[in-house]
Amino acid sequence: MGEVYHEYMIKRKHTLIGMMVRVLFILLCALSIVLSAVFGPIAFIVGVALAYATRYVFHMTDIEFEYQYLSGECQVDKICGKMKRKGCGKIEMDKVEIIAPEDSKLLEPYEKQVYKLRDFSSLEKDADRYVVFQRNDSALIKVIFEPNEDIIREMKMAAPRKVNIKGEERPY
């Protein structure tokens, strides 16, 4: 059997805290420019440092997630500022207990258990989010993500009893 590869990228919506931090750093930069006229080169050096920090904050609050599905495993990477890539986690089909749409009743028994939450979604209200419950060692992990139709279809082919697609839900 040949290997199947799909990738999909989503952009995360800016959070309120992220926007507040951005505004704060912009105001600090503006303040340092004004103070450099009064205090001279020391305030100017601080202003340059704040400008660099502002650039860093803008990169770190501009987040995208890339899902890469390759034959039974979905790797999730976080991309900050379209430059820095970091692996965030994996969804391994042999460790998955269930994959279902976020509003599915099939998830209720798992929601009552103790789990660790990993959210790799765009945070948009109308997005098609799926929830994965998987076991790593003895810990239950809940993963929220937004795969496209190709990835969810391939996951269903890899584990048909574990994956429930929106509109095709059925009880075990």
XYZ file of N, CA and C in Angstrom:
516
model
N 0.841 -1.182 0.000
C 0.000 0.000 0.000
C 0.882 1.239 0.000
N 0.559 2.211 -0.831
C 1.347 3.427 -0.929
C 1.071 4.381 0.225
N 2.001 5.272 0.428
C 1.837 6.250 1.489
C 0.947 7.391 1.002
N 0.154 7.921 1.911
C -0.757 9.013 1.613
C -0.256 10.246 2.336
N -0.174 11.386 1.614
C 0.315 12.618 2.219
C -0.639 13.761 1.891
N -1.072 14.454 2.938
C -1.888 15.666 2.776
C -1.373 16.696 3.766
N -1.458 17.966 3.366
C -1.144 19.023 4.313
C -2.175 20.129 4.180
N -2.363 20.825 5.295
C -3.363 21.884 5.354
C -2.909 22.901 6.376
N -3.096 24.178 6.070
C -2.646 25.234 6.964
C -3.815 26.144 7.320
N -3.878 26.543 8.594
C -4.884 27.502 9.041
C -4.194 28.628 9.797
N -4.796 29.783 9.778
C -4.277 30.935 10.503
C -5.116 31.113 11.760
N -4.442 31.279 12.898
C -5.136 31.479 14.160
C -5.572 32.934 14.287
N -6.773 33.113 14.744
C -7.319 34.447 14.993
C -6.536 35.102 16.131
N -6.337 36.412 16.031
C -5.624 37.119 17.093
C -6.492 37.163 18.348
N -5.880 36.846 19.478
C -6.602 36.874 20.739
C -6.588 38.288 21.316
N -7.458 38.530 22.258
C -7.530 39.843 22.897
C -6.227 40.159 23.629
N -5.687 39.185 24.313
C -4.430 39.397 25.047
C -3.292 39.705 24.072
N -3.230 38.986 22.967
C -2.203 39.244 21.962
C -2.295 40.640 21.386
N -3.517 41.087 21.125
C -3.698 42.443 20.596
C -3.317 43.498 21.633
N -3.646 43.241 22.896
C -3.296 44.189 23.955
C -1.778 44.293 24.112
N -1.087 43.187 24.020
C 0.372 43.207 24.117
C 0.969 43.975 22.945
N 0.433 43.771 21.750
C 0.910 44.512 20.577
C 0.754 46.019 20.778
N -0.437 46.437 21.215
C -0.702 47.860 21.435
C 0.223 48.414 22.519
N 0.419 47.654 23.583
C 1.304 48.097 24.662
C 2.717 48.354 24.153
N 3.249 47.440 23.361
C 4.609 47.615 22.852
C 4.710 48.779 21.861
N 3.672 48.996 21.071
C 3.674 50.147 20.160
C 3.682 51.445 20.959
N 2.872 51.505 22.014
C 2.841 52.703 22.855
C 4.178 52.931 23.561
N 4.807 51.855 24.030
C 6.121 51.988 24.659
C 7.165 52.509 23.671
N 7.121 52.054 22.435
C 8.047 52.557 21.407
C 7.818 54.048 21.156
N 6.554 54.429 21.037
C 6.250 55.845 20.813
C 6.710 56.699 21.998
N 6.494 56.186 23.196
C 6.921 56.910 24.392
C 8.442 57.057 24.435
N 9.166 56.002 24.055
C 10.632 56.083 24.073
C 11.155 57.087 23.039
N 10.450 57.230 21.908
C 10.852 58.220 20.905
C 10.673 59.629 21.469
N 9.565 59.860 22.142
C 9.319 61.173 22.750
C 10.353 61.456 23.843
N 10.648 60.435 24.658
C 11.608 60.626 25.750
C 13.046 60.763 25.257
N 13.327 60.272 24.056
C 14.698 60.403 23.545
C 15.046 61.870 23.286
N 14.045 62.690 23.030
C 14.296 64.129 22.845
C 14.703 64.777 24.165
N 14.193 64.222 25.276
C 14.495 64.787 26.588
C 15.760 64.174 27.186
N 15.850 62.854 27.141
C 16.952 62.159 27.822
C 18.121 61.795 26.915
N 17.993 62.010 25.647
C 19.110 61.821 24.742
C 19.358 60.374 24.353
N 20.651 60.001 24.233
C 21.008 58.707 23.656
C 20.560 57.496 24.481
N 20.445 57.629 25.764
C 20.029 56.470 26.584
C 18.599 56.073 26.224
N 17.710 57.031 26.147
C 16.324 56.749 25.770
C 16.248 56.247 24.326
N 17.134 56.730 23.467
C 17.162 56.268 22.080
C 17.547 54.787 22.023
N 18.545 54.392 22.799
C 18.969 52.979 22.844
C 17.841 52.110 23.375
N 17.164 52.589 24.424
C 16.013 51.860 24.958
C 14.918 51.754 23.889
N 14.711 52.820 23.126
C 13.724 52.816 22.046
C 14.038 51.803 20.967
N 15.314 51.693 20.605
C 15.719 50.694 19.601
C 15.473 49.283 20.140
N 15.802 49.070 21.407
C 15.559 47.757 22.031
C 14.057 47.454 22.063
N 13.245 48.436 22.382
C 11.792 48.245 22.391
C 11.248 47.991 20.986
N 11.822 48.629 19.980
C 11.397 48.387 18.602
C 11.680 46.939 18.201
N 12.839 46.443 18.599
C 13.171 45.049 18.317
C 12.223 44.113 19.076
N 11.926 44.442 20.326
C 11.003 43.631 21.124
C 9.594 43.652 20.525
N 9.188 44.802 19.987
C 7.876 44.917 19.347
C 7.802 44.018 18.120
N 8.858 44.014 17.346
C 8.921 43.134 16.173
C 8.789 41.673 16.596
N 9.465 41.303 17.670
C 9.402 39.936 18.195
C 7.978 39.601 18.660
N 7.335 40.531 19.358
C 5.965 40.308 19.835
C 5.012 40.128 18.651
N 5.172 40.927 17.608
C 4.314 40.782 16.435
C 4.507 39.413 15.783
N 5.739 38.932 15.717
C 5.989 37.603 15.145
C 5.384 36.498 16.009
N 5.508 36.633 17.310
C 5.035 35.576 18.209
C 3.513 35.555 18.343
N 2.836 36.632 18.007
C 1.369 36.652 18.078
C 0.717 36.421 16.715
N 1.499 36.243 15.678
C 0.996 35.901 14.348
C 1.214 34.405 14.164
N 0.174 33.601 14.428
C 0.324 32.149 14.512
C -0.476 31.451 13.419
N 0.152 30.449 12.821
C -0.503 29.547 11.875
C -0.217 28.119 12.322
N -1.146 27.221 12.039
C -0.933 25.806 12.298
C -0.939 25.060 10.974
N -0.009 24.148 10.828
C 0.049 23.314 9.628
C -0.142 21.868 10.052
N -1.118 21.215 9.433
C -1.377 19.797 9.671
C -0.778 19.021 8.503
N 0.045 18.024 8.827
C 0.652 17.176 7.799
C 0.273 15.738 8.107
N -0.560 15.156 7.266
C -0.996 13.775 7.466
C -0.188 12.867 6.558
N 0.447 11.891 7.155
C 1.232 10.920 6.395
C 0.950 9.530 6.940
N 0.138 8.770 6.231
C -0.132 7.365 6.501
C -0.300 7.033 7.983
N -1.373 7.498 8.577
C -1.704 7.123 9.941
C -1.169 8.035 11.021
N -0.574 9.143 10.646
C -0.043 10.066 11.640
C -0.218 11.493 11.132
N -0.766 12.343 11.993
C -0.955 13.753 11.643
C -0.040 14.593 12.524
N 0.964 15.178 11.930
C 1.910 16.046 12.633
C 1.370 17.468 12.596
N 1.374 18.143 13.756
C 0.909 19.531 13.836
C 2.105 20.420 14.137
N 2.330 21.402 13.272
C 3.406 22.374 13.459
C 2.808 23.751 13.679
N 3.439 24.509 14.564
C 3.040 25.892 14.830
C 4.049 26.792 14.137
N 3.556 27.743 13.332
C 4.428 28.649 12.600
C 4.167 30.058 13.121
N 5.194 30.668 13.678
C 5.083 32.016 14.240
C 5.698 33.022 13.272
N 4.929 34.041 12.935
C 5.430 35.111 12.091
C 5.863 34.665 10.716
N 5.314 33.572 10.219
C 5.654 33.013 8.901
C 7.142 32.688 8.769
N 7.823 32.550 9.920
C 9.263 32.301 9.868
C 9.696 31.125 10.741
N 9.207 31.063 11.946
C 9.702 30.080 12.906
C 8.715 28.924 13.034
N 9.181 27.718 12.762
C 8.345 26.524 12.805
C 8.732 25.669 14.013
N 7.700 25.177 14.699
C 7.928 24.331 15.861
C 6.892 23.213 15.862
N 7.322 21.986 16.048
C 6.404 20.865 16.154
C 5.628 20.947 17.454
N 4.310 20.829 17.374
C 3.456 20.958 18.566
C 2.932 19.628 19.065
N 2.748 18.705 18.182
C 2.188 17.428 18.600
C 1.866 16.547 17.424
N 1.447 15.329 17.773
C 1.085 14.340 16.762
C -0.238 13.711 17.136
N -0.980 13.365 16.114
C -2.170 12.549 16.294
C -1.838 11.220 15.635
N -1.619 10.210 16.456
C -1.253 8.887 15.951
C -2.493 8.005 15.975
N -2.881 7.502 14.820
C -4.136 6.777 14.693
C -4.184 5.515 15.552
N -3.043 4.903 15.859
C -3.075 3.716 16.710
C -3.291 4.059 18.184
N -3.109 5.323 18.572
C -3.341 5.759 19.952
C -4.663 6.502 20.127
N -5.336 6.797 19.026
C -6.589 7.554 19.059
C -7.713 6.678 19.600
N -8.526 7.272 20.468
C -9.721 6.579 20.954
C -10.950 6.991 20.157
N -11.048 8.294 19.839
C -12.171 8.776 19.033
C -11.788 10.098 18.370
N -12.324 10.295 17.162
C -12.258 11.582 16.465
C -13.679 11.890 16.035
N -14.163 13.068 16.433
C -15.538 13.444 16.106
C -15.642 14.963 16.028
N -16.701 15.472 15.376
C -16.924 16.920 15.373
C -17.079 17.432 16.805
N -16.723 18.676 17.017
C -16.681 19.253 18.358
C -18.018 19.180 19.097
N -19.120 19.257 18.379
C -20.436 19.247 19.019
C -21.071 17.862 19.075
N -20.316 16.810 18.836
C -20.845 15.452 18.787
C -21.167 14.911 20.178
N -22.253 14.162 20.266
C -22.644 13.516 21.520
C -21.735 12.331 21.850
N -21.012 11.836 20.858
C -20.109 10.704 21.076
C -18.936 11.065 21.981
N -18.667 12.360 22.145
C -17.540 12.808 22.963
C -17.885 12.910 24.446
N -19.167 12.860 24.798
C -19.592 13.068 26.178
C -18.905 12.154 27.195
N -18.759 10.856 26.943
C -18.089 10.012 27.948
C -16.624 10.411 28.189
N -15.975 10.924 27.176
C -14.571 11.325 27.306
C -14.433 12.670 28.011
N -15.423 13.549 27.813
C -15.388 14.878 28.438
C -15.453 14.787 29.957
N -16.014 13.700 30.478
C -16.143 13.532 31.931
C -14.849 13.054 32.579
N -13.890 12.628 31.791
C -12.615 12.134 32.311
C -11.620 13.287 32.469
N -10.528 13.014 33.147
C -9.454 13.998 33.293
C -8.569 13.906 32.053
N -8.323 15.046 31.422
C -7.514 15.062 30.207
C -6.692 16.334 30.137
N -5.706 16.299 29.276
C -4.879 17.467 28.985
C -5.354 18.039 27.649
N -5.572 19.361 27.595
C -6.125 19.994 26.395
C -5.026 20.583 25.532
N -5.100 20.319 24.219
C -4.208 20.926 23.216
C -5.106 21.495 22.125
N -5.068 22.814 21.947
C -5.932 23.473 20.966
C -5.089 23.971 19.795
N -5.262 23.338 18.640
C -4.556 23.707 17.416
C -5.554 24.225 16.385
N -6.504 25.032 16.827
C -7.550 25.529 15.931
C -7.363 27.018 15.656
N -8.198 27.532 14.768
C -8.100 28.943 14.390
C -8.816 29.871 15.365
N -9.612 29.328 16.271
C -10.420 30.074 17.242
C -11.568 30.844 16.588
N -11.848 30.570 15.324
C -12.981 31.188 14.636
C -14.271 30.487 15.083
N -15.353 31.249 15.228
C -16.609 30.701 15.733
C -17.256 29.698 14.780
N -17.195 29.951 13.483
C -17.905 29.107 12.515
C -17.024 28.034 11.870
N -15.870 27.757 12.425
C -14.952 26.770 11.841
C -15.429 25.345 12.131
N -15.095 24.419 11.239
C -15.402 22.997 11.430
C -14.290 22.364 12.251
N -14.490 22.349 13.562
C -13.480 21.789 14.461
C -13.797 20.327 14.750
N -12.733 19.560 14.868
C -12.835 18.174 15.284
C -12.070 18.010 16.594
N -12.521 17.046 17.380
C -11.880 16.745 18.656
C -11.329 15.331 18.582
N -10.101 15.202 19.047
C -9.447 13.903 19.109
C -9.155 13.607 20.569
N -9.516 12.433 21.021
C -9.075 11.953 22.319
C -8.109 10.817 22.043
N -6.891 10.955 22.546
C -5.897 9.902 22.362
C -5.163 9.663 23.665
N -4.642 8.476 23.811
C -3.890 8.105 25.010
C -2.410 8.064 24.678
N -1.629 8.795 25.476
C -0.173 8.707 25.443
C 0.243 8.183 26.792
N 0.814 7.010 26.814
C 1.091 6.280 28.047
C -0.245 6.107 28.778
N -0.405 6.680 29.950
C -1.674 6.536 30.661
C -2.492 7.831 30.642
N -1.949 8.890 30.051
C -2.626 10.189 30.040
C -3.572 10.305 28.847
N -4.739 10.872 29.107
C -5.698 11.144 28.051
C -5.483 12.576 27.573
N -5.383 12.759 26.267
C -5.137 14.073 25.683
C -6.283 14.407 24.737
N -6.817 15.624 24.921
C -7.860 16.124 24.029
C -7.210 17.125 23.077
N -7.334 16.871 21.786
C -6.764 17.740 20.764
C -7.911 18.335 19.956
N -7.927 19.655 19.836
C -8.908 20.339 19.003
C -8.170 20.837 17.763
N -8.666 20.463 16.592
C -8.015 20.899 15.361
C -9.038 21.031 14.246
N -8.618 21.592 13.113
C -9.512 21.864 11.986
C -8.955 21.249 10.698
N -9.093 19.945 10.548
C -8.571 19.334 9.322
C -9.466 19.633 8.127
N -8.890 19.548 6.945
C -9.718 19.682 5.750
C -10.339 18.318 5.438
N -11.165 18.260 4.396
C -11.888 17.032 4.056
C -10.936 15.894 3.698
N -9.830 16.201 3.024
C -8.888 15.153 2.621
C -8.266 14.470 3.832
N -7.835 15.261 4.807
C -7.189 14.685 5.986
C -8.176 13.855 6.792
N -9.376 14.358 7.029
C -10.341 13.616 7.834
C -10.796 12.351 7.107
N -10.885 12.410 5.783
C -11.245 11.220 5.009
C -10.151 10.153 5.102
N -8.889 10.574 5.025
C -7.790 9.618 5.146
C -7.704 9.036 6.561
N -8.002 9.855 7.566
C -8.038 9.338 8.940
C -9.133 8.285 9.084
N -10.263 8.525 8.445
C -11.366 7.561 8.502
C -10.991 6.267 7.793
N -10.240 6.371 6.722
C -9.801 5.154 6.035
C -8.807 4.368 6.883
N -7.984 5.086 7.661
C -6.999 4.424 8.515
C -7.650 3.763 9.725
N -8.712 4.377 10.275
C -9.390 3.841 11.463
C -10.884 4.144 11.370
N -11.630 3.368 10.585
C -13.037 3.693 10.339
C -13.925 3.672 11.578
N -13.617 2.850 12.568
C -14.449 2.787 13.768
C -14.164 3.927 14.744
N -13.032 4.572 14.611
C -12.632 5.628 15.538
C -12.993 7.018 15.044
N -13.182 7.178 13.740
C -13.381 8.500 13.150
C -14.838 8.682 12.746
N -15.427 9.767 13.223
C -16.797 10.135 12.875
C -16.755 11.464 12.145
N -17.260 11.457 10.932
C -17.253 12.669 10.110
C -18.577 13.393 10.300
N -18.530 14.707 10.267
C -19.733 15.536 10.425
C -20.763 15.127 9.384
N -21.993 14.872 9.853
C -23.066 14.449 8.959
C -23.148 12.946 8.779
N -22.106 12.211 9.153
C -22.087 10.759 9.028
C -21.977 10.082 10.394
N -22.285 10.802 11.456
C -22.082 10.268 12.802
C -22.953 9.044 13.028
N -22.370 8.108 13.717
C -23.091 6.895 14.098
C -22.512 6.430 15.430
N -23.329 5.805 16.254
C -22.820 5.303 17.530
C -21.923 4.106 17.298
N -21.115 3.790 18.300
C -20.215 2.634 18.179
C -21.011 1.431 17.919
